[in-house]
Amino acid sequence: MKKKLAVFFPGRRYGVDCPLLYYAESICREKGYDTLLMHYSEYRDKKDMITIEENIRQTLSYVRGRIKEKDPASYDEILFVSKSLGTVSAGWLADALEKEKRVKPGTIRHIFMTPLEQTFPYMRKENCIVISGELDHYLERKKLKKFCKKHEVLWYCFPDVGHSMEHEKIKDTLKTMKKIMKIVENYV
C-alpha cells in the first residue's frame, strides 16, 4: 500500500478550518492520506499591517520548519492543497523539496485554489489543477485563463464567485462547494 501525505496551506484570511480546506482534508483522510495542517495564524493576525510579499516571506519560513515534522522522502505520494497566499507557499516548498532531493521528482501534486499571480512559476500541467472564481479580484480571470491555456494547466473556473468562492446566497455557495469537492475527490 502506498504511503500518502496531504499538506494543507491556508490563505491570508482563510484558515485550514474553513470549508474549502476542511472538506478537502476530510476527503484526503477518507482516501488514506496522512495529513499535515499549516497554521500560520500568527502571521494572519498581522495581515493588515504587512504587504502580501512580506506575508509570503514569513509563511515560507514557517512551512519550511513545519514540513520537518514529516519525512517527505518516506511518502510515495504527496498532495499539497492550498488556498490563495498558501498557493505560493505550497509551490515554493514543493520546488525546494525537489531541488534539495528530499522527494523524488513528480511525487508532489497540487490543488491550487484561488491562486495568486506569484504562484504561476509553480503551476505545471503535469502536477496540478487550479480552482478559482470568475470574479476573483486578486487574480484577473483573463490573466489566469491565458496562463493555464498556454501551459496546459487544468483549470476550473466557477461563475459568479470571487476569491472567497462564495455566493451571496448560502444555498448557491453550498452547490458550488459540492462541485468543488467532487473535483477534489476525483483528483485525489
PDB file of C-alpha atoms in Angstrom:
ATOM      1  CA  MET A   1       0.000   0.000   0.000  1.00  0.00           C
ATOM      2  CA  LYS A   2       1.323   3.417  -0.968  1.00  0.00           C
ATOM      3  CA  LYS A   3       2.159   5.854   1.784  1.00  0.00           C
ATOM      4  CA  LYS A   4       0.442   9.188   1.092  1.00  0.00           C
ATOM      5  CA  LEU A   5       0.624  12.654   2.658  1.00  0.00           C
ATOM      6  CA  ALA A   6      -1.671  15.644   2.132  1.00  0.00           C
ATOM      7  CA  VAL A   7      -0.488  19.057   3.338  1.00  0.00           C
ATOM      8  CA  PHE A   8      -2.918  21.990   3.657  1.00  0.00           C
ATOM      9  CA  PHE A   9      -1.825  25.595   3.179  1.00  0.00           C
ATOM     10  CA  PRO A  10      -4.337  28.284   4.233  1.00  0.00           C
ATOM     11  CA  GLY A  11      -4.769  31.726   2.785  1.00  0.00           C
ATOM     12  CA  ARG A  12      -4.096  35.093   4.327  1.00  0.00           C
ATOM     13  CA  ARG A  13      -7.608  35.281   5.778  1.00  0.00           C
ATOM     14  CA  TYR A  14      -8.741  31.711   5.125  1.00  0.00           C
ATOM     15  CA  GLY A  15      -7.709  29.084   7.670  1.00  0.00           C
ATOM     16  CA  VAL A  16      -7.498  25.321   7.350  1.00  0.00           C
ATOM     17  CA  ASP A  17     -10.738  25.142   9.334  1.00  0.00           C
ATOM     18  CA  CYS A  18     -12.644  26.956   6.559  1.00  0.00           C
ATOM     19  CA  PRO A  19     -14.816  24.895   4.184  1.00  0.00           C
ATOM     20  CA  LEU A  20     -12.586  24.513   1.113  1.00  0.00           C
ATOM     21  CA  LEU A  21      -9.646  23.159   3.088  1.00  0.00           C
ATOM     22  CA  TYR A  22     -11.629  21.459   5.853  1.00  0.00           C
ATOM     23  CA  TYR A  23     -13.688  19.334   3.456  1.00  0.00           C
ATOM     24  CA  ALA A  24     -10.701  18.642   1.204  1.00  0.00           C
ATOM     25  CA  GLU A  25      -8.850  17.319   4.253  1.00  0.00           C
ATOM     26  CA  SER A  26     -11.789  15.048   5.068  1.00  0.00           C
ATOM     27  CA  ILE A  27     -11.682  13.641   1.540  1.00  0.00           C
ATOM     28  CA  CYS A  28      -7.946  13.014   1.802  1.00  0.00           C
ATOM     29  CA  ARG A  29      -8.307  11.247   5.140  1.00  0.00           C
ATOM     30  CA  GLU A  30     -11.036   9.023   3.672  1.00  0.00           C
ATOM     31  CA  LYS A  31      -8.645   8.121   0.854  1.00  0.00           C
ATOM     32  CA  GLY A  32      -5.883   7.068   3.254  1.00  0.00           C
ATOM     33  CA  TYR A  33      -3.679  10.141   3.359  1.00  0.00           C
ATOM     34  CA  ASP A  34      -1.759  11.248   6.432  1.00  0.00           C
ATOM     35  CA  THR A  35      -2.408  14.971   6.827  1.00  0.00           C
ATOM     36  CA  LEU A  36      -0.432  17.997   7.948  1.00  0.00           C
ATOM     37  CA  LEU A  37      -2.208  21.300   8.520  1.00  0.00           C
ATOM     38  CA  MET A  38      -0.258  24.510   8.252  1.00  0.00           C
ATOM     39  CA  HIS A  39      -1.429  27.037  10.857  1.00  0.00           C
ATOM     40  CA  TYR A  40       0.318  30.318  10.326  1.00  0.00           C
ATOM     41  CA  SER A  41      -2.253  32.230  12.330  1.00  0.00           C
ATOM     42  CA  GLU A  42       0.328  34.467  13.995  1.00  0.00           C
ATOM     43  CA  TYR A  43       1.109  35.788  10.527  1.00  0.00           C
ATOM     44  CA  ARG A  44      -2.590  36.060   9.669  1.00  0.00           C
ATOM     45  CA  ASP A  45      -3.109  38.250  12.746  1.00  0.00           C
ATOM     46  CA  LYS A  46      -0.701  40.796  11.255  1.00  0.00           C
ATOM     47  CA  LYS A  47      -2.252  40.634   7.788  1.00  0.00           C
ATOM     48  CA  ASP A  48      -3.448  44.220   7.652  1.00  0.00           C
ATOM     49  CA  MET A  49      -0.116  45.624   8.791  1.00  0.00           C
ATOM     50  CA  ILE A  50       2.139  43.951   6.227  1.00  0.00           C
ATOM     51  CA  THR A  51       2.250  43.558   2.474  1.00  0.00           C
ATOM     52  CA  ILE A  52       1.387  40.320   0.705  1.00  0.00           C
ATOM     53  CA  GLU A  53       5.069  39.976  -0.250  1.00  0.00           C
ATOM     54  CA  GLU A  54       6.154  40.228   3.397  1.00  0.00           C
ATOM     55  CA  ASN A  55       3.387  37.815   4.377  1.00  0.00           C
ATOM     56  CA  ILE A  56       4.711  35.350   1.777  1.00  0.00           C
ATOM     57  CA  ARG A  57       8.270  35.628   3.153  1.00  0.00           C
ATOM     58  CA  GLN A  58       7.045  34.940   6.692  1.00  0.00           C
ATOM     59  CA  THR A  59       4.958  31.933   5.717  1.00  0.00           C
ATOM     60  CA  LEU A  60       7.814  30.405   3.682  1.00  0.00           C
ATOM     61  CA  SER A  61       9.962  30.318   6.806  1.00  0.00           C
ATOM     62  CA  TYR A  62       7.119  28.727   8.755  1.00  0.00           C
ATOM     63  CA  VAL A  63       6.271  25.996   6.197  1.00  0.00           C
ATOM     64  CA  ARG A  64       9.930  25.023   5.830  1.00  0.00           C
ATOM     65  CA  GLY A  65      10.048  24.348   9.579  1.00  0.00           C
ATOM     66  CA  ARG A  66       6.729  22.523   9.726  1.00  0.00           C
ATOM     67  CA  ILE A  67       7.464  20.066   6.908  1.00  0.00           C
ATOM     68  CA  LYS A  68      10.261  18.682   9.078  1.00  0.00           C
ATOM     69  CA  GLU A  69       7.536  17.113  11.265  1.00  0.00           C
ATOM     70  CA  LYS A  70       7.032  14.616   8.466  1.00  0.00           C
ATOM     71  CA  ASP A  71       9.699  12.850   6.466  1.00  0.00           C
ATOM     72  CA  PRO A  72       8.673  13.771   2.917  1.00  0.00           C
ATOM     73  CA  ALA A  73      11.060  11.210   1.427  1.00  0.00           C
ATOM     74  CA  SER A  74       9.156   8.405   3.158  1.00  0.00           C
ATOM     75  CA  TYR A  75       5.964   9.109   1.147  1.00  0.00           C
ATOM     76  CA  ASP A  76       5.119   7.673  -2.258  1.00  0.00           C
ATOM     77  CA  GLU A  77       2.601  10.432  -2.978  1.00  0.00           C
ATOM     78  CA  ILE A  78       2.318  13.958  -1.605  1.00  0.00           C
ATOM     79  CA  LEU A  79      -0.592  16.283  -2.261  1.00  0.00           C
ATOM     80  CA  PHE A  80      -0.396  19.986  -1.443  1.00  0.00           C
ATOM     81  CA  VAL A  81      -3.842  21.594  -1.142  1.00  0.00           C
ATOM     82  CA  SER A  82      -3.616  25.348  -0.942  1.00  0.00           C
ATOM     83  CA  LYS A  83      -5.739  28.487  -0.933  1.00  0.00           C
ATOM     84  CA  SER A  84      -4.705  31.988  -2.042  1.00  0.00           C
ATOM     85  CA  LEU A  85      -1.479  33.031  -0.269  1.00  0.00           C
ATOM     86  CA  GLY A  86      -0.965  29.359   0.568  1.00  0.00           C
ATOM     87  CA  THR A  87      -0.624  28.542  -3.140  1.00  0.00           C
ATOM     88  CA  VAL A  88       2.638  30.497  -3.243  1.00  0.00           C
ATOM     89  CA  SER A  89       3.966  28.734  -0.138  1.00  0.00           C
ATOM     90  CA  ALA A  90       2.926  25.319  -1.436  1.00  0.00           C
ATOM     91  CA  GLY A  91       4.542  25.854  -4.823  1.00  0.00           C
ATOM     92  CA  TRP A  92       7.735  27.205  -3.321  1.00  0.00           C
ATOM     93  CA  LEU A  93       8.020  24.363  -0.795  1.00  0.00           C
ATOM     94  CA  ALA A  94       7.431  21.690  -3.450  1.00  0.00           C
ATOM     95  CA  ASP A  95      10.180  23.166  -5.614  1.00  0.00           C
ATOM     96  CA  ALA A  96      12.546  23.447  -2.634  1.00  0.00           C
ATOM     97  CA  LEU A  97      11.948  19.810  -1.618  1.00  0.00           C
ATOM     98  CA  GLU A  98      12.643  18.626  -5.171  1.00  0.00           C
ATOM     99  CA  LYS A  99      15.768  20.777  -5.602  1.00  0.00           C
ATOM    100  CA  GLU A 100      17.111  19.540  -2.257  1.00  0.00           C
ATOM    101  CA  LYS A 101      16.307  15.967  -3.372  1.00  0.00           C
ATOM    102  CA  ARG A 102      14.147  15.434  -0.279  1.00  0.00           C
ATOM    103  CA  VAL A 103      11.452  13.969  -2.557  1.00  0.00           C
ATOM    104  CA  LYS A 104      11.600  12.244  -5.915  1.00  0.00           C
ATOM    105  CA  PRO A 105      10.580  14.400  -8.884  1.00  0.00           C
ATOM    106  CA  GLY A 106       6.877  14.005  -9.593  1.00  0.00           C
ATOM    107  CA  THR A 107       5.998  12.953  -6.038  1.00  0.00           C
ATOM    108  CA  ILE A 108       4.190  16.210  -5.225  1.00  0.00           C
ATOM    109  CA  ARG A 109       0.925  17.248  -6.867  1.00  0.00           C
ATOM    110  CA  HIS A 110      -1.099  20.375  -6.167  1.00  0.00           C
ATOM    111  CA  ILE A 111      -4.629  21.616  -5.870  1.00  0.00           C
ATOM    112  CA  PHE A 112      -4.255  25.388  -6.169  1.00  0.00           C
ATOM    113  CA  MET A 113      -7.450  27.145  -5.029  1.00  0.00           C
ATOM    114  CA  THR A 114      -7.740  30.845  -5.929  1.00  0.00           C
ATOM    115  CA  PRO A 115      -4.027  31.200  -6.676  1.00  0.00           C
ATOM    116  CA  LEU A 116      -2.134  34.473  -6.724  1.00  0.00           C
ATOM    117  CA  GLU A 117      -0.065  35.566  -9.709  1.00  0.00           C
ATOM    118  CA  GLN A 118       3.070  34.745  -7.676  1.00  0.00           C
ATOM    119  CA  THR A 119       2.020  31.076  -7.972  1.00  0.00           C
ATOM    120  CA  PHE A 120       2.484  30.979 -11.765  1.00  0.00           C
ATOM    121  CA  PRO A 121       6.106  29.712 -11.661  1.00  0.00           C
ATOM    122  CA  TYR A 122       4.923  26.600  -9.791  1.00  0.00           C
ATOM    123  CA  MET A 123       1.919  25.720 -11.953  1.00  0.00           C
ATOM    124  CA  ARG A 124       2.695  22.954 -14.439  1.00  0.00           C
ATOM    125  CA  LYS A 125       0.307  20.748 -16.376  1.00  0.00           C
ATOM    126  CA  GLU A 126       1.787  17.523 -15.033  1.00  0.00           C
ATOM    127  CA  ASN A 127       1.458  18.371 -11.350  1.00  0.00           C
ATOM    128  CA  CYS A 128      -1.619  20.470 -10.609  1.00  0.00           C
ATOM    129  CA  ILE A 129      -5.177  21.580 -11.036  1.00  0.00           C
ATOM    130  CA  VAL A 130      -6.426  25.115 -10.445  1.00  0.00           C
ATOM    131  CA  ILE A 131      -9.789  26.148  -8.984  1.00  0.00           C
ATOM    132  CA  SER A 132     -10.940  29.775  -8.972  1.00  0.00           C
ATOM    133  CA  GLY A 133     -13.882  32.124  -9.264  1.00  0.00           C
ATOM    134  CA  GLU A 134     -14.526  34.283 -12.304  1.00  0.00           C
ATOM    135  CA  LEU A 135     -14.887  37.396 -10.113  1.00  0.00           C
ATOM    136  CA  ASP A 136     -11.624  36.935  -8.164  1.00  0.00           C
ATOM    137  CA  HIS A 137     -10.154  40.412  -7.651  1.00  0.00           C
ATOM    138  CA  TYR A 138      -6.707  39.126  -6.614  1.00  0.00           C
ATOM    139  CA  LEU A 139      -6.029  37.491  -9.983  1.00  0.00           C
ATOM    140  CA  GLU A 140      -7.906  38.505 -13.105  1.00  0.00           C
ATOM    141  CA  ARG A 141      -9.757  35.671 -14.776  1.00  0.00           C
ATOM    142  CA  LYS A 142      -8.356  36.617 -18.206  1.00  0.00           C
ATOM    143  CA  LYS A 143      -4.775  36.509 -16.938  1.00  0.00           C
ATOM    144  CA  LEU A 144      -5.270  33.132 -15.236  1.00  0.00           C
ATOM    145  CA  LYS A 145      -7.095  31.731 -18.261  1.00  0.00           C
ATOM    146  CA  LYS A 146      -4.295  32.837 -20.598  1.00  0.00           C
ATOM    147  CA  PHE A 147      -1.634  31.305 -18.344  1.00  0.00           C
ATOM    148  CA  CYS A 148      -3.477  27.998 -17.920  1.00  0.00           C
ATOM    149  CA  LYS A 149      -4.173  27.703 -21.637  1.00  0.00           C
ATOM    150  CA  LYS A 150      -0.570  28.471 -22.597  1.00  0.00           C
ATOM    151  CA  HIS A 151       0.838  25.972 -20.080  1.00  0.00           C
ATOM    152  CA  GLU A 152      -1.938  23.371 -20.481  1.00  0.00           C
ATOM    153  CA  VAL A 153      -2.875  23.543 -16.805  1.00  0.00           C
ATOM    154  CA  LEU A 154      -6.284  22.093 -15.934  1.00  0.00           C
ATOM    155  CA  TRP A 155      -8.378  24.994 -14.649  1.00  0.00           C
ATOM    156  CA  TYR A 156     -11.870  25.009 -13.143  1.00  0.00           C
ATOM    157  CA  CYS A 157     -13.465  28.448 -13.070  1.00  0.00           C
ATOM    158  CA  PHE A 158     -16.727  28.963 -11.205  1.00  0.00           C
ATOM    159  CA  PRO A 159     -19.174  31.676 -12.270  1.00  0.00           C
ATOM    160  CA  ASP A 160     -20.488  34.413 -10.013  1.00  0.00           C
ATOM    161  CA  VAL A 161     -17.951  33.897  -7.206  1.00  0.00           C
ATOM    162  CA  GLY A 162     -14.854  35.804  -6.206  1.00  0.00           C
ATOM    163  CA  HIS A 163     -11.784  34.991  -4.167  1.00  0.00           C
ATOM    164  CA  SER A 164     -13.805  33.533  -1.284  1.00  0.00           C
ATOM    165  CA  MET A 165     -15.601  31.133  -3.677  1.00  0.00           C
ATOM    166  CA  GLU A 166     -18.882  32.168  -2.048  1.00  0.00           C
ATOM    167  CA  HIS A 167     -22.157  33.453  -3.465  1.00  0.00           C
ATOM    168  CA  GLU A 168     -24.492  35.949  -1.820  1.00  0.00           C
ATOM    169  CA  LYS A 169     -26.938  33.138  -1.030  1.00  0.00           C
ATOM    170  CA  ILE A 170     -25.757  30.237   1.100  1.00  0.00           C
ATOM    171  CA  LYS A 171     -27.674  27.645  -0.955  1.00  0.00           C
ATOM    172  CA  ASP A 172     -25.701  28.716  -4.037  1.00  0.00           C
ATOM    173  CA  THR A 173     -22.434  28.587  -2.089  1.00  0.00           C
ATOM    174  CA  LEU A 174     -23.230  25.049  -0.951  1.00  0.00           C
ATOM    175  CA  LYS A 175     -23.914  23.960  -4.549  1.00  0.00           C
ATOM    176  CA  THR A 176     -20.581  25.382  -5.661  1.00  0.00           C
ATOM    177  CA  MET A 177     -18.807  23.814  -2.685  1.00  0.00           C
ATOM    178  CA  LYS A 178     -20.256  20.411  -3.607  1.00  0.00           C
ATOM    179  CA  LYS A 179     -18.953  20.768  -7.183  1.00  0.00           C
ATOM    180  CA  ILE A 180     -15.516  21.791  -5.947  1.00  0.00           C
ATOM    181  CA  MET A 181     -15.308  18.848  -3.550  1.00  0.00           C
ATOM    182  CA  LYS A 182     -16.237  16.482  -6.393  1.00  0.00           C
ATOM    183  CA  ILE A 183     -13.296  17.874  -8.377  1.00  0.00           C
ATOM    184  CA  VAL A 184     -11.038  17.436  -5.339  1.00  0.00           C
ATOM    185  CA  GLU A 185     -12.259  13.877  -4.796  1.00  0.00           C
ATOM    186  CA  ASN A 186     -11.629  12.941  -8.421  1.00  0.00           C
ATOM    187  CA  TYR A 187      -8.138  14.453  -8.384  1.00  0.00           C
ATOM    188  CA  VAL A 188      -7.138  12.847  -5.113  1.00  0.00           C
TER     189      VAL A 188
END
